[in-house]
Amino acid sequence: AGAFDPEAYSAALVELLEPFLPDLVVMAGFMTRLAAPVLDRWPVVNVHPALLPAFGGEGFYGHHVHEAVLDAGVKLTGATVHFADGEYDRGPIIAQEPVTVLEDDTPDSLAARVQEAERRVYPRAIALVASGRVRVEGKRARILTGEDA
C-alpha cells in the first residue's frame, strides 16, 4: 500500500459530498487532514480539544493533547472551533471555551470536561457560520454583530 494522499482522498470526498449540495462541512472526530479539493469548495469547521494555537498541530489529537496539557503544567485548556485549512489546527478561530485544569486531573478526567465544553461551543459556532455571521479576514474569523451582519 502506498502513502496516504490527502489530495486524492479530498477529491474522492468531494465526489461523495457534491450530490448533497452542502453549504458547510463539519468535522467531528475526523482525524484526516483535508486538502484543496474540499477546502477550496466549502467552508470546513473542526473542533480541537485545546485552546489553539497551543497544543495543536500534527500529532496533537485526543489523549495526546490532554497528556501534553498536563505535562506542561498549564492551568487552563479548553475547546476551540476553527476553520480548517491546509495545515493541522491553523485555520481562523471561530470560538473557544476555556476549561480549568485541576490539580488531580488525569488525561481521562480532563478529556471528559473538555468534551463537555466541545458539546457546548461547537453547535454555537456552527450556528454562527451557518447564519452568515462569521467573516474570515486573513487569519481571523470575525463574528458579525447585528449592524455588521
mmCIF file of N, CA and C in Angstrom:
data_model
loop_
_atom_site.group_PDB
_atom_site.id
_atom_site.type_symbol
_atom_site.label_atom_id
_atom_site.label_comp_id
_atom_site.label_asym_id
_atom_site.label_seq_id
_atom_site.Cartn_x
_atom_site.Cartn_y
_atom_site.Cartn_z
ATOM 1 N N ALA A 1 0.841 -1.190 0.000
ATOM 2 C CA ALA A 1 0.000 0.000 0.000
ATOM 3 C C ALA A 1 0.880 1.245 0.000
ATOM 4 N N GLY A 2 0.458 2.241 -0.740
ATOM 5 C CA GLY A 2 1.216 3.478 -0.835
ATOM 6 C C GLY A 2 0.908 4.416 0.302
ATOM 7 N N ALA A 3 1.604 5.537 0.325
ATOM 8 C CA ALA A 3 1.393 6.547 1.349
ATOM 9 C C ALA A 3 0.030 7.214 1.152
ATOM 10 N N PHE A 4 -0.518 7.708 2.246
ATOM 11 C CA PHE A 4 -1.793 8.408 2.193
ATOM 12 C C PHE A 4 -1.655 9.662 1.332
ATOM 13 N N ASP A 5 -2.603 9.887 0.451
ATOM 14 C CA ASP A 5 -2.595 11.033 -0.455
ATOM 15 C C ASP A 5 -3.786 11.934 -0.111
ATOM 16 N N PRO A 6 -3.547 13.025 0.652
ATOM 17 C CA PRO A 6 -4.663 13.887 1.044
ATOM 18 C C PRO A 6 -5.396 14.519 -0.140
ATOM 19 N N GLU A 7 -4.690 14.797 -1.220
ATOM 20 C CA GLU A 7 -5.328 15.389 -2.404
ATOM 21 C C GLU A 7 -6.314 14.408 -3.026
ATOM 22 N N ALA A 8 -5.888 13.169 -3.226
ATOM 23 C CA ALA A 8 -6.767 12.145 -3.818
ATOM 24 C C ALA A 8 -7.933 11.843 -2.892
ATOM 25 N N TYR A 9 -7.656 11.747 -1.591
ATOM 26 C CA TYR A 9 -8.713 11.491 -0.611
ATOM 27 C C TYR A 9 -9.754 12.611 -0.656
ATOM 28 N N SER A 10 -9.286 13.856 -0.665
ATOM 29 C CA SER A 10 -10.189 15.008 -0.684
ATOM 30 C C SER A 10 -10.980 15.067 -1.983
ATOM 31 N N ALA A 11 -10.351 14.728 -3.097
ATOM 32 C CA ALA A 11 -11.070 14.699 -4.381
ATOM 33 C C ALA A 11 -12.185 13.660 -4.338
ATOM 34 N N ALA A 12 -11.903 12.502 -3.763
ATOM 35 C CA ALA A 12 -12.937 11.461 -3.641
ATOM 36 C C ALA A 12 -14.048 11.912 -2.707
ATOM 37 N N LEU A 13 -13.697 12.626 -1.655
ATOM 38 C CA LEU A 13 -14.700 13.139 -0.720
ATOM 39 C C LEU A 13 -15.608 14.161 -1.393
ATOM 40 N N VAL A 14 -15.041 15.004 -2.241
ATOM 41 C CA VAL A 14 -15.855 15.966 -2.998
ATOM 42 C C VAL A 14 -16.892 15.228 -3.839
ATOM 43 N N GLU A 15 -16.479 14.162 -4.507
ATOM 44 C CA GLU A 15 -17.420 13.384 -5.326
ATOM 45 C C GLU A 15 -18.547 12.815 -4.491
ATOM 46 N N LEU A 16 -18.252 12.403 -3.267
ATOM 47 C CA LEU A 16 -19.282 11.857 -2.387
ATOM 48 C C LEU A 16 -20.223 12.941 -1.852
ATOM 49 N N LEU A 17 -19.667 14.106 -1.527
ATOM 50 C CA LEU A 17 -20.460 15.168 -0.905
ATOM 51 C C LEU A 17 -21.249 16.014 -1.900
ATOM 52 N N GLU A 18 -20.690 16.224 -3.074
ATOM 53 C CA GLU A 18 -21.275 17.146 -4.059
ATOM 54 C C GLU A 18 -22.769 16.919 -4.322
ATOM 55 N N PRO A 19 -23.243 15.677 -4.467
ATOM 56 C CA PRO A 19 -24.679 15.488 -4.729
ATOM 57 C C PRO A 19 -25.587 16.026 -3.625
ATOM 58 N N PHE A 20 -25.049 16.195 -2.415
ATOM 59 C CA PHE A 20 -25.860 16.673 -1.297
ATOM 60 C C PHE A 20 -25.905 18.200 -1.212
ATOM 61 N N LEU A 21 -25.118 18.886 -2.039
ATOM 62 C CA LEU A 21 -25.071 20.344 -2.104
ATOM 63 C C LEU A 21 -24.864 20.989 -0.734
ATOM 64 N N PRO A 22 -23.839 20.557 -0.002
ATOM 65 C CA PRO A 22 -23.637 21.140 1.334
ATOM 66 C C PRO A 22 -23.193 22.596 1.250
ATOM 67 N N ASP A 23 -23.572 23.358 2.267
ATOM 68 C CA ASP A 23 -23.093 24.728 2.415
ATOM 69 C C ASP A 23 -21.888 24.793 3.345
ATOM 70 N N LEU A 24 -21.743 23.746 4.153
ATOM 71 C CA LEU A 24 -20.724 23.717 5.184
ATOM 72 C C LEU A 24 -20.347 22.262 5.462
ATOM 73 N N VAL A 25 -19.071 22.006 5.678
ATOM 74 C CA VAL A 25 -18.613 20.678 6.078
ATOM 75 C C VAL A 25 -18.162 20.784 7.528
ATOM 76 N N VAL A 26 -18.694 19.903 8.372
ATOM 77 C CA VAL A 26 -18.402 19.912 9.795
ATOM 78 C C VAL A 26 -17.666 18.624 10.148
ATOM 79 N N MET A 27 -16.466 18.777 10.668
ATOM 80 C CA MET A 27 -15.688 17.610 11.093
ATOM 81 C C MET A 27 -15.849 17.462 12.601
ATOM 82 N N ALA A 28 -16.121 16.251 13.031
ATOM 83 C CA ALA A 28 -16.211 15.961 14.464
ATOM 84 C C ALA A 28 -15.601 14.584 14.676
ATOM 85 N N GLY A 29 -14.440 14.553 15.279
ATOM 86 C CA GLY A 29 -13.737 13.295 15.448
ATOM 87 C C GLY A 29 -13.118 12.790 14.164
ATOM 88 N N PHE A 30 -13.011 13.670 13.191
ATOM 89 C CA PHE A 30 -12.468 13.320 11.880
ATOM 90 C C PHE A 30 -10.973 13.552 11.927
ATOM 91 N N MET A 31 -10.190 12.508 11.829
ATOM 92 C CA MET A 31 -8.759 12.585 12.089
ATOM 93 C C MET A 31 -7.904 12.722 10.828
ATOM 94 N N THR A 32 -8.505 13.056 9.713
ATOM 95 C CA THR A 32 -7.778 13.143 8.457
ATOM 96 C C THR A 32 -7.676 14.597 8.011
ATOM 97 N N ARG A 33 -6.472 15.007 7.659
ATOM 98 C CA ARG A 33 -6.273 16.363 7.145
ATOM 99 C C ARG A 33 -6.846 16.429 5.737
ATOM 100 N N LEU A 34 -7.711 17.399 5.508
ATOM 101 C CA LEU A 34 -8.295 17.584 4.184
ATOM 102 C C LEU A 34 -7.403 18.493 3.354
ATOM 103 N N ALA A 35 -7.576 18.411 2.044
ATOM 104 C CA ALA A 35 -6.744 19.182 1.120
ATOM 105 C C ALA A 35 -7.621 20.057 0.233
ATOM 106 N N ALA A 36 -6.982 20.733 -0.697
ATOM 107 C CA ALA A 36 -7.614 21.743 -1.542
ATOM 108 C C ALA A 36 -8.933 21.317 -2.189
ATOM 109 N N PRO A 37 -9.074 20.112 -2.708
ATOM 110 C CA PRO A 37 -10.355 19.803 -3.354
ATOM 111 C C PRO A 37 -11.570 20.064 -2.464
ATOM 112 N N VAL A 38 -11.474 19.763 -1.187
ATOM 113 C CA VAL A 38 -12.578 20.028 -0.258
ATOM 114 C C VAL A 38 -12.493 21.458 0.262
ATOM 115 N N LEU A 39 -11.305 21.861 0.723
ATOM 116 C CA LEU A 39 -11.152 23.160 1.366
ATOM 117 C C LEU A 39 -11.442 24.326 0.432
ATOM 118 N N ASP A 40 -11.192 24.151 -0.864
ATOM 119 C CA ASP A 40 -11.487 25.206 -1.826
ATOM 120 C C ASP A 40 -12.950 25.211 -2.252
ATOM 121 N N ARG A 41 -13.668 24.145 -1.946
ATOM 122 C CA ARG A 41 -15.056 24.011 -2.393
ATOM 123 C C ARG A 41 -16.056 24.488 -1.347
ATOM 124 N N TRP A 42 -15.805 24.165 -0.069
ATOM 125 C CA TRP A 42 -16.739 24.502 1.011
ATOM 126 C C TRP A 42 -15.977 25.034 2.215
ATOM 127 N N PRO A 43 -16.653 25.833 3.046
ATOM 128 C CA PRO A 43 -16.053 26.116 4.345
ATOM 129 C C PRO A 43 -16.101 24.828 5.180
ATOM 130 N N VAL A 44 -15.030 24.573 5.892
ATOM 131 C CA VAL A 44 -14.918 23.369 6.716
ATOM 132 C C VAL A 44 -14.571 23.808 8.135
ATOM 133 N N VAL A 45 -15.357 23.339 9.106
ATOM 134 C CA VAL A 45 -15.061 23.651 10.500
ATOM 135 C C VAL A 45 -14.650 22.380 11.233
ATOM 136 N N ASN A 46 -13.830 22.591 12.248
ATOM 137 C CA ASN A 46 -13.306 21.493 13.046
ATOM 138 C C ASN A 46 -13.303 21.929 14.503
ATOM 139 N N VAL A 47 -13.304 20.954 15.399
ATOM 140 C CA VAL A 47 -13.178 21.233 16.826
ATOM 141 C C VAL A 47 -11.903 20.569 17.321
ATOM 142 N N HIS A 48 -11.198 21.273 18.206
ATOM 143 C CA HIS A 48 -9.931 20.773 18.740
ATOM 144 C C HIS A 48 -9.985 20.829 20.266
ATOM 145 N N PRO A 49 -9.444 19.802 20.949
ATOM 146 C CA PRO A 49 -9.559 19.735 22.404
ATOM 147 C C PRO A 49 -8.487 20.507 23.180
ATOM 148 N N ALA A 50 -8.218 21.733 22.768
ATOM 149 C CA ALA A 50 -7.301 22.629 23.486
ATOM 150 C C ALA A 50 -7.586 24.044 23.002
ATOM 151 N N LEU A 51 -6.996 25.006 23.674
ATOM 152 C CA LEU A 51 -7.133 26.395 23.260
ATOM 153 C C LEU A 51 -6.025 26.704 22.256
ATOM 154 N N LEU A 52 -6.367 26.548 20.978
ATOM 155 C CA LEU A 52 -5.384 26.832 19.928
ATOM 156 C C LEU A 52 -4.965 28.292 20.007
ATOM 157 N N PRO A 53 -3.731 28.600 19.648
ATOM 158 C CA PRO A 53 -2.771 27.776 18.936
ATOM 159 C C PRO A 53 -1.960 26.835 19.820
ATOM 160 N N ALA A 54 -2.182 26.815 21.126
ATOM 161 C CA ALA A 54 -1.435 25.909 21.995
ATOM 162 C C ALA A 54 -1.906 24.467 21.807
ATOM 163 N N PHE A 55 -0.996 23.542 21.878
ATOM 164 C CA PHE A 55 -1.287 22.109 21.853
ATOM 165 C C PHE A 55 -2.049 21.690 20.598
ATOM 166 N N GLY A 56 -1.638 22.239 19.474
ATOM 167 C CA GLY A 56 -2.235 21.881 18.193
ATOM 168 C C GLY A 56 -1.160 21.462 17.213
ATOM 169 N N GLY A 57 -1.597 21.007 16.065
ATOM 170 C CA GLY A 57 -0.679 20.600 15.014
ATOM 171 C C GLY A 57 -0.648 19.093 14.869
ATOM 172 N N GLU A 58 0.146 18.640 13.926
ATOM 173 C CA GLU A 58 0.221 17.209 13.634
ATOM 174 C C GLU A 58 0.617 16.430 14.886
ATOM 175 N N GLY A 59 -0.113 15.356 15.154
ATOM 176 C CA GLY A 59 0.159 14.504 16.305
ATOM 177 C C GLY A 59 -0.573 14.911 17.564
ATOM 178 N N PHE A 60 -1.159 16.105 17.581
ATOM 179 C CA PHE A 60 -1.917 16.565 18.739
ATOM 180 C C PHE A 60 -3.398 16.294 18.513
ATOM 181 N N TYR A 61 -3.845 15.158 19.012
ATOM 182 C CA TYR A 61 -5.257 14.786 18.931
ATOM 183 C C TYR A 61 -5.578 13.927 20.138
ATOM 184 N N GLY A 62 -6.840 13.920 20.524
ATOM 185 C CA GLY A 62 -7.312 13.068 21.607
ATOM 186 C C GLY A 62 -6.464 13.166 22.860
ATOM 187 N N HIS A 63 -6.140 12.013 23.414
ATOM 188 C CA HIS A 63 -5.397 11.973 24.674
ATOM 189 C C HIS A 63 -3.987 12.555 24.562
ATOM 190 N N HIS A 64 -3.424 12.577 23.354
ATOM 191 C CA HIS A 64 -2.107 13.191 23.182
ATOM 192 C C HIS A 64 -2.157 14.656 23.619
ATOM 193 N N VAL A 65 -3.265 15.320 23.302
ATOM 194 C CA VAL A 65 -3.422 16.722 23.682
ATOM 195 C C VAL A 65 -3.509 16.842 25.202
ATOM 196 N N HIS A 66 -4.352 16.047 25.820
ATOM 197 C CA HIS A 66 -4.568 16.160 27.261
ATOM 198 C C HIS A 66 -3.309 15.782 28.048
ATOM 199 N N GLU A 67 -2.580 14.793 27.573
ATOM 200 C CA GLU A 67 -1.315 14.433 28.211
ATOM 201 C C GLU A 67 -0.318 15.588 28.111
ATOM 202 N N ALA A 68 -0.243 16.235 26.951
ATOM 203 C CA ALA A 68 0.674 17.364 26.766
ATOM 204 C C ALA A 68 0.280 18.540 27.649
ATOM 205 N N VAL A 69 -1.023 18.794 27.768
ATOM 206 C CA VAL A 69 -1.509 19.870 28.639
ATOM 207 C C VAL A 69 -1.077 19.607 30.079
ATOM 208 N N LEU A 70 -1.298 18.387 30.557
ATOM 209 C CA LEU A 70 -0.932 18.049 31.934
ATOM 210 C C LEU A 70 0.581 18.092 32.130
ATOM 211 N N ASP A 71 1.346 17.593 31.166
ATOM 212 C CA ASP A 71 2.805 17.619 31.264
ATOM 213 C C ASP A 71 3.345 19.046 31.310
ATOM 214 N N ALA A 72 2.680 19.961 30.604
ATOM 215 C CA ALA A 72 3.135 21.352 30.558
ATOM 216 C C ALA A 72 2.798 22.120 31.826
ATOM 217 N N GLY A 73 1.861 21.595 32.617
ATOM 218 C CA GLY A 73 1.502 22.265 33.856
ATOM 219 C C GLY A 73 0.653 23.509 33.684
ATOM 220 N N VAL A 74 -0.001 23.654 32.535
ATOM 221 C CA VAL A 74 -0.852 24.828 32.339
ATOM 222 C C VAL A 74 -2.086 24.728 33.235
ATOM 223 N N LYS A 75 -2.674 25.844 33.526
ATOM 224 C CA LYS A 75 -3.833 25.899 34.418
ATOM 225 C C LYS A 75 -5.146 25.990 33.668
ATOM 226 N N LEU A 76 -5.063 26.229 32.357
ATOM 227 C CA LEU A 76 -6.257 26.430 31.548
ATOM 228 C C LEU A 76 -6.082 25.751 30.204
ATOM 229 N N THR A 77 -7.096 25.031 29.790
ATOM 230 C CA THR A 77 -7.149 24.446 28.455
ATOM 231 C C THR A 77 -8.557 24.698 27.954
ATOM 232 N N GLY A 78 -9.052 23.917 27.021
ATOM 233 C CA GLY A 78 -10.419 24.127 26.569
ATOM 234 C C GLY A 78 -10.683 23.522 25.218
ATOM 235 N N ALA A 79 -11.670 24.087 24.557
ATOM 236 C CA ALA A 79 -12.083 23.628 23.237
ATOM 237 C C ALA A 79 -12.034 24.797 22.275
ATOM 238 N N THR A 80 -11.587 24.526 21.056
ATOM 239 C CA THR A 80 -11.505 25.540 20.007
ATOM 240 C C THR A 80 -12.238 25.049 18.772
ATOM 241 N N VAL A 81 -13.093 25.890 18.224
ATOM 242 C CA VAL A 81 -13.715 25.628 16.929
ATOM 243 C C VAL A 81 -13.036 26.559 15.936
ATOM 244 N N HIS A 82 -12.580 25.981 14.832
ATOM 245 C CA HIS A 82 -11.844 26.773 13.848
ATOM 246 C C HIS A 82 -12.180 26.296 12.443
ATOM 247 N N PHE A 83 -11.908 27.167 11.485
ATOM 248 C CA PHE A 83 -11.995 26.760 10.088
ATOM 249 C C PHE A 83 -10.773 25.913 9.782
ATOM 250 N N ALA A 84 -10.987 24.843 9.047
ATOM 251 C CA ALA A 84 -9.877 24.003 8.624
ATOM 252 C C ALA A 84 -9.215 24.639 7.407
ATOM 253 N N ASP A 85 -7.911 24.534 7.377
ATOM 254 C CA ASP A 85 -7.161 24.936 6.191
ATOM 255 C C ASP A 85 -6.174 23.821 5.879
ATOM 256 N N GLY A 86 -5.179 24.060 5.096
ATOM 257 C CA GLY A 86 -4.274 23.012 4.657
ATOM 258 C C GLY A 86 -3.297 22.518 5.715
ATOM 259 N N GLU A 87 -3.272 23.144 6.898
ATOM 260 C CA GLU A 87 -2.391 22.725 7.975
ATOM 261 C C GLU A 87 -3.234 22.276 9.164
ATOM 262 N N TYR A 88 -2.689 21.370 9.953
ATOM 263 C CA TYR A 88 -3.408 20.932 11.145
ATOM 264 C C TYR A 88 -3.591 22.086 12.124
ATOM 265 N N ASP A 89 -4.827 22.362 12.487
ATOM 266 C CA ASP A 89 -5.179 23.263 13.596
ATOM 267 C C ASP A 89 -4.671 24.691 13.441
ATOM 268 N N ARG A 90 -4.571 25.190 12.215
ATOM 269 C CA ARG A 90 -4.040 26.536 11.999
ATOM 270 C C ARG A 90 -5.060 27.504 11.407
ATOM 271 N N GLY A 91 -6.253 27.043 11.066
ATOM 272 C CA GLY A 91 -7.236 27.917 10.442
ATOM 273 C C GLY A 91 -7.803 28.938 11.413
ATOM 274 N N PRO A 92 -8.479 29.945 10.889
ATOM 275 C CA PRO A 92 -9.050 31.001 11.722
ATOM 276 C C PRO A 92 -9.978 30.441 12.811
ATOM 277 N N ILE A 93 -9.799 30.956 14.019
ATOM 278 C CA ILE A 93 -10.558 30.504 15.181
ATOM 279 C C ILE A 93 -11.909 31.202 15.215
ATOM 280 N N ILE A 94 -12.964 30.397 15.325
ATOM 281 C CA ILE A 94 -14.337 30.909 15.379
ATOM 282 C C ILE A 94 -14.769 31.128 16.823
ATOM 283 N N ALA A 95 -14.512 30.150 17.688
ATOM 284 C CA ALA A 95 -14.950 30.234 19.084
ATOM 285 C C ALA A 95 -14.075 29.343 19.949
ATOM 286 N N GLN A 96 -13.983 29.724 21.224
ATOM 287 C CA GLN A 96 -13.248 28.924 22.197
ATOM 288 C C GLN A 96 -14.010 28.931 23.519
ATOM 289 N N GLU A 97 -13.855 27.835 24.259
ATOM 290 C CA GLU A 97 -14.407 27.777 25.606
ATOM 291 C C GLU A 97 -13.323 27.228 26.532
ATOM 292 N N PRO A 98 -12.975 27.992 27.568
ATOM 293 C CA PRO A 98 -11.919 27.541 28.475
ATOM 294 C C PRO A 98 -12.405 26.465 29.440
ATOM 295 N N VAL A 99 -11.454 25.628 29.882
ATOM 296 C CA VAL A 99 -11.685 24.597 30.893
ATOM 297 C C VAL A 99 -10.505 24.665 31.861
ATOM 298 N N THR A 100 -10.806 24.769 33.139
ATOM 299 C CA THR A 100 -9.762 24.801 34.156
ATOM 300 C C THR A 100 -9.131 23.420 34.307
ATOM 301 N N VAL A 101 -7.808 23.388 34.385
ATOM 302 C CA VAL A 101 -7.075 22.152 34.646
ATOM 303 C C VAL A 101 -6.976 22.015 36.167
ATOM 304 N N LEU A 102 -7.486 20.912 36.688
ATOM 305 C CA LEU A 102 -7.489 20.681 38.127
ATOM 306 C C LEU A 102 -6.216 19.962 38.559
ATOM 307 N N GLU A 103 -5.822 20.163 39.794
ATOM 308 C CA GLU A 103 -4.575 19.585 40.309
ATOM 309 C C GLU A 103 -4.534 18.066 40.206
ATOM 310 N N ASP A 104 -5.685 17.412 40.368
ATOM 311 C CA ASP A 104 -5.710 15.946 40.348
ATOM 312 C C ASP A 104 -6.190 15.377 39.013
ATOM 313 N N ASP A 105 -6.206 16.204 37.968
ATOM 314 C CA ASP A 105 -6.671 15.732 36.662
ATOM 315 C C ASP A 105 -5.793 14.617 36.118
ATOM 316 N N THR A 106 -6.448 13.704 35.427
ATOM 317 C CA THR A 106 -5.792 12.694 34.603
ATOM 318 C C THR A 106 -6.168 13.014 33.165
ATOM 319 N N PRO A 107 -5.514 12.418 32.191
ATOM 320 C CA PRO A 107 -5.964 12.653 30.817
ATOM 321 C C PRO A 107 -7.451 12.329 30.630
ATOM 322 N N ASP A 108 -7.946 11.293 31.288
ATOM 323 C CA ASP A 108 -9.362 10.924 31.150
ATOM 324 C C ASP A 108 -10.293 11.951 31.781
ATOM 325 N N SER A 109 -9.971 12.399 32.986
ATOM 326 C CA SER A 109 -10.865 13.365 33.647
ATOM 327 C C SER A 109 -10.856 14.697 32.915
ATOM 328 N N LEU A 110 -9.689 15.104 32.446
ATOM 329 C CA LEU A 110 -9.601 16.351 31.686
ATOM 330 C C LEU A 110 -10.339 16.220 30.361
ATOM 331 N N ALA A 111 -10.154 15.100 29.676
ATOM 332 C CA ALA A 111 -10.844 14.874 28.401
ATOM 333 C C ALA A 111 -12.352 14.955 28.577
ATOM 334 N N ALA A 112 -12.876 14.407 29.648
ATOM 335 C CA ALA A 112 -14.332 14.431 29.871
ATOM 336 C C ALA A 112 -14.841 15.863 29.978
ATOM 337 N N ARG A 113 -14.131 16.720 30.705
ATOM 338 C CA ARG A 113 -14.585 18.111 30.848
ATOM 339 C C ARG A 113 -14.392 18.902 29.560
ATOM 340 N N VAL A 114 -13.310 18.632 28.839
ATOM 341 C CA VAL A 114 -13.105 19.318 27.554
ATOM 342 C C VAL A 114 -14.184 18.893 26.562
ATOM 343 N N GLN A 115 -14.550 17.629 26.557
ATOM 344 C CA GLN A 115 -15.623 17.169 25.650
ATOM 345 C C GLN A 115 -16.953 17.838 25.986
ATOM 346 N N GLU A 116 -17.222 18.067 27.264
ATOM 347 C CA GLU A 116 -18.431 18.814 27.636
ATOM 348 C C GLU A 116 -18.391 20.220 27.031
ATOM 349 N N ALA A 117 -17.240 20.862 27.106
ATOM 350 C CA ALA A 117 -17.094 22.195 26.514
ATOM 351 C C ALA A 117 -17.265 22.139 25.006
ATOM 352 N N GLU A 118 -16.697 21.107 24.367
ATOM 353 C CA GLU A 118 -16.844 20.954 22.919
ATOM 354 C C GLU A 118 -18.321 20.845 22.539
ATOM 355 N N ARG A 119 -19.080 20.106 23.328
ATOM 356 C CA ARG A 119 -20.506 19.905 23.030
ATOM 357 C C ARG A 119 -21.309 21.188 23.172
ATOM 358 N N ARG A 120 -20.804 22.137 23.936
ATOM 359 C CA ARG A 120 -21.477 23.438 24.048
ATOM 360 C C ARG A 120 -21.031 24.400 22.952
ATOM 361 N N VAL A 121 -19.712 24.517 22.753
ATOM 362 C CA VAL A 121 -19.181 25.548 21.861
ATOM 363 C C VAL A 121 -19.346 25.188 20.387
ATOM 364 N N TYR A 122 -19.275 23.908 20.051
ATOM 365 C CA TYR A 122 -19.330 23.525 18.637
ATOM 366 C C TYR A 122 -20.673 23.860 18.003
ATOM 367 N N PRO A 123 -21.796 23.489 18.596
ATOM 368 C CA PRO A 123 -23.075 23.860 17.969
ATOM 369 C C PRO A 123 -23.268 25.374 17.856
ATOM 370 N N ARG A 124 -22.804 26.121 18.857
ATOM 371 C CA ARG A 124 -22.924 27.588 18.782
ATOM 372 C C ARG A 124 -22.108 28.136 17.624
ATOM 373 N N ALA A 125 -20.892 27.637 17.458
ATOM 374 C CA ALA A 125 -20.034 28.111 16.367
ATOM 375 C C ALA A 125 -20.607 27.724 15.005
ATOM 376 N N ILE A 126 -21.110 26.510 14.885
ATOM 377 C CA ILE A 126 -21.718 26.071 13.619
ATOM 378 C C ILE A 126 -22.912 26.961 13.286
ATOM 379 N N ALA A 127 -23.726 27.284 14.283
ATOM 380 C CA ALA A 127 -24.883 28.154 14.056
ATOM 381 C C ALA A 127 -24.437 29.534 13.571
ATOM 382 N N LEU A 128 -23.363 30.061 14.139
ATOM 383 C CA LEU A 128 -22.840 31.363 13.683
ATOM 384 C C LEU A 128 -22.413 31.309 12.224
ATOM 385 N N VAL A 129 -21.683 30.268 11.862
ATOM 386 C CA VAL A 129 -21.225 30.127 10.478
ATOM 387 C C VAL A 129 -22.420 29.931 9.552
ATOM 388 N N ALA A 130 -23.328 29.047 9.925
ATOM 389 C CA ALA A 130 -24.487 28.741 9.069
ATOM 390 C C ALA A 130 -25.378 29.958 8.871
ATOM 391 N N SER A 131 -25.425 30.850 9.854
ATOM 392 C CA SER A 131 -26.269 32.038 9.740
ATOM 393 C C SER A 131 -25.578 33.187 9.016
ATOM 394 N N GLY A 132 -24.347 32.957 8.568
ATOM 395 C CA GLY A 132 -23.630 34.002 7.837
ATOM 396 C C GLY A 132 -23.018 35.058 8.733
ATOM 397 N N ARG A 133 -22.888 34.773 10.028
ATOM 398 C CA ARG A 133 -22.392 35.780 10.972
ATOM 399 C C ARG A 133 -20.894 35.691 11.223
ATOM 400 N N VAL A 134 -20.187 34.897 10.416
ATOM 401 C CA VAL A 134 -18.732 34.786 10.563
ATOM 402 C C VAL A 134 -18.085 35.210 9.252
ATOM 403 N N ARG A 135 -17.183 36.166 9.345
ATOM 404 C CA ARG A 135 -16.439 36.630 8.168
ATOM 405 C C ARG A 135 -14.957 36.383 8.421
ATOM 406 N N VAL A 136 -14.306 35.712 7.489
ATOM 407 C CA VAL A 136 -12.875 35.467 7.605
ATOM 408 C C VAL A 136 -12.142 36.642 6.981
ATOM 409 N N GLU A 137 -11.247 37.215 7.779
ATOM 410 C CA GLU A 137 -10.415 38.332 7.335
ATOM 411 C C GLU A 137 -8.973 37.938 7.617
ATOM 412 N N GLY A 138 -8.284 37.457 6.593
ATOM 413 C CA GLY A 138 -6.920 36.973 6.780
ATOM 414 C C GLY A 138 -6.932 35.715 7.627
ATOM 415 N N LYS A 139 -6.208 35.742 8.742
ATOM 416 C CA LYS A 139 -6.142 34.593 9.650
ATOM 417 C C LYS A 139 -7.168 34.685 10.780
ATOM 418 N N ARG A 140 -8.052 35.684 10.719
ATOM 419 C CA ARG A 140 -9.028 35.889 11.789
ATOM 420 C C ARG A 140 -10.443 35.611 11.303
ATOM 421 N N ALA A 141 -11.243 35.040 12.194
ATOM 422 C CA ALA A 141 -12.667 34.878 11.945
ATOM 423 C C ALA A 141 -13.382 35.914 12.787
ATOM 424 N N ARG A 142 -14.044 36.831 12.134
ATOM 425 C CA ARG A 142 -14.736 37.911 12.819
ATOM 426 C C ARG A 142 -16.204 37.531 12.977
ATOM 427 N N ILE A 143 -16.719 37.654 14.205
ATOM 428 C CA ILE A 143 -18.133 37.378 14.463
ATOM 429 C C ILE A 143 -18.880 38.693 14.262
ATOM 430 N N LEU A 144 -19.819 38.665 13.323
ATOM 431 C CA LEU A 144 -20.558 39.873 12.986
ATOM 432 C C LEU A 144 -21.696 40.095 13.962
ATOM 433 N N THR A 145 -21.851 41.350 14.361
ATOM 434 C CA THR A 145 -22.957 41.734 15.245
ATOM 435 C C THR A 145 -24.122 42.183 14.382
ATOM 436 N N GLY A 146 -25.194 42.563 15.004
ATOM 437 C CA GLY A 146 -26.411 42.966 14.279
ATOM 438 C C GLY A 146 -26.175 43.972 13.181
ATOM 439 N N GLU A 147 -25.408 45.035 13.451
ATOM 440 C CA GLU A 147 -25.192 46.051 12.429
ATOM 441 C C GLU A 147 -24.212 45.612 11.348
ATOM 442 N N ASP A 148 -23.347 44.626 11.647
ATOM 443 C CA ASP A 148 -22.363 44.146 10.689
ATOM 444 C C ASP A 148 -22.933 43.067 9.774
ATOM 445 N N ALA A 149 -23.872 42.295 10.299
ATOM 446 C CA ALA A 149 -24.323 41.079 9.605
ATOM 447 C C ALA A 149 -25.076 41.317 8.342
#
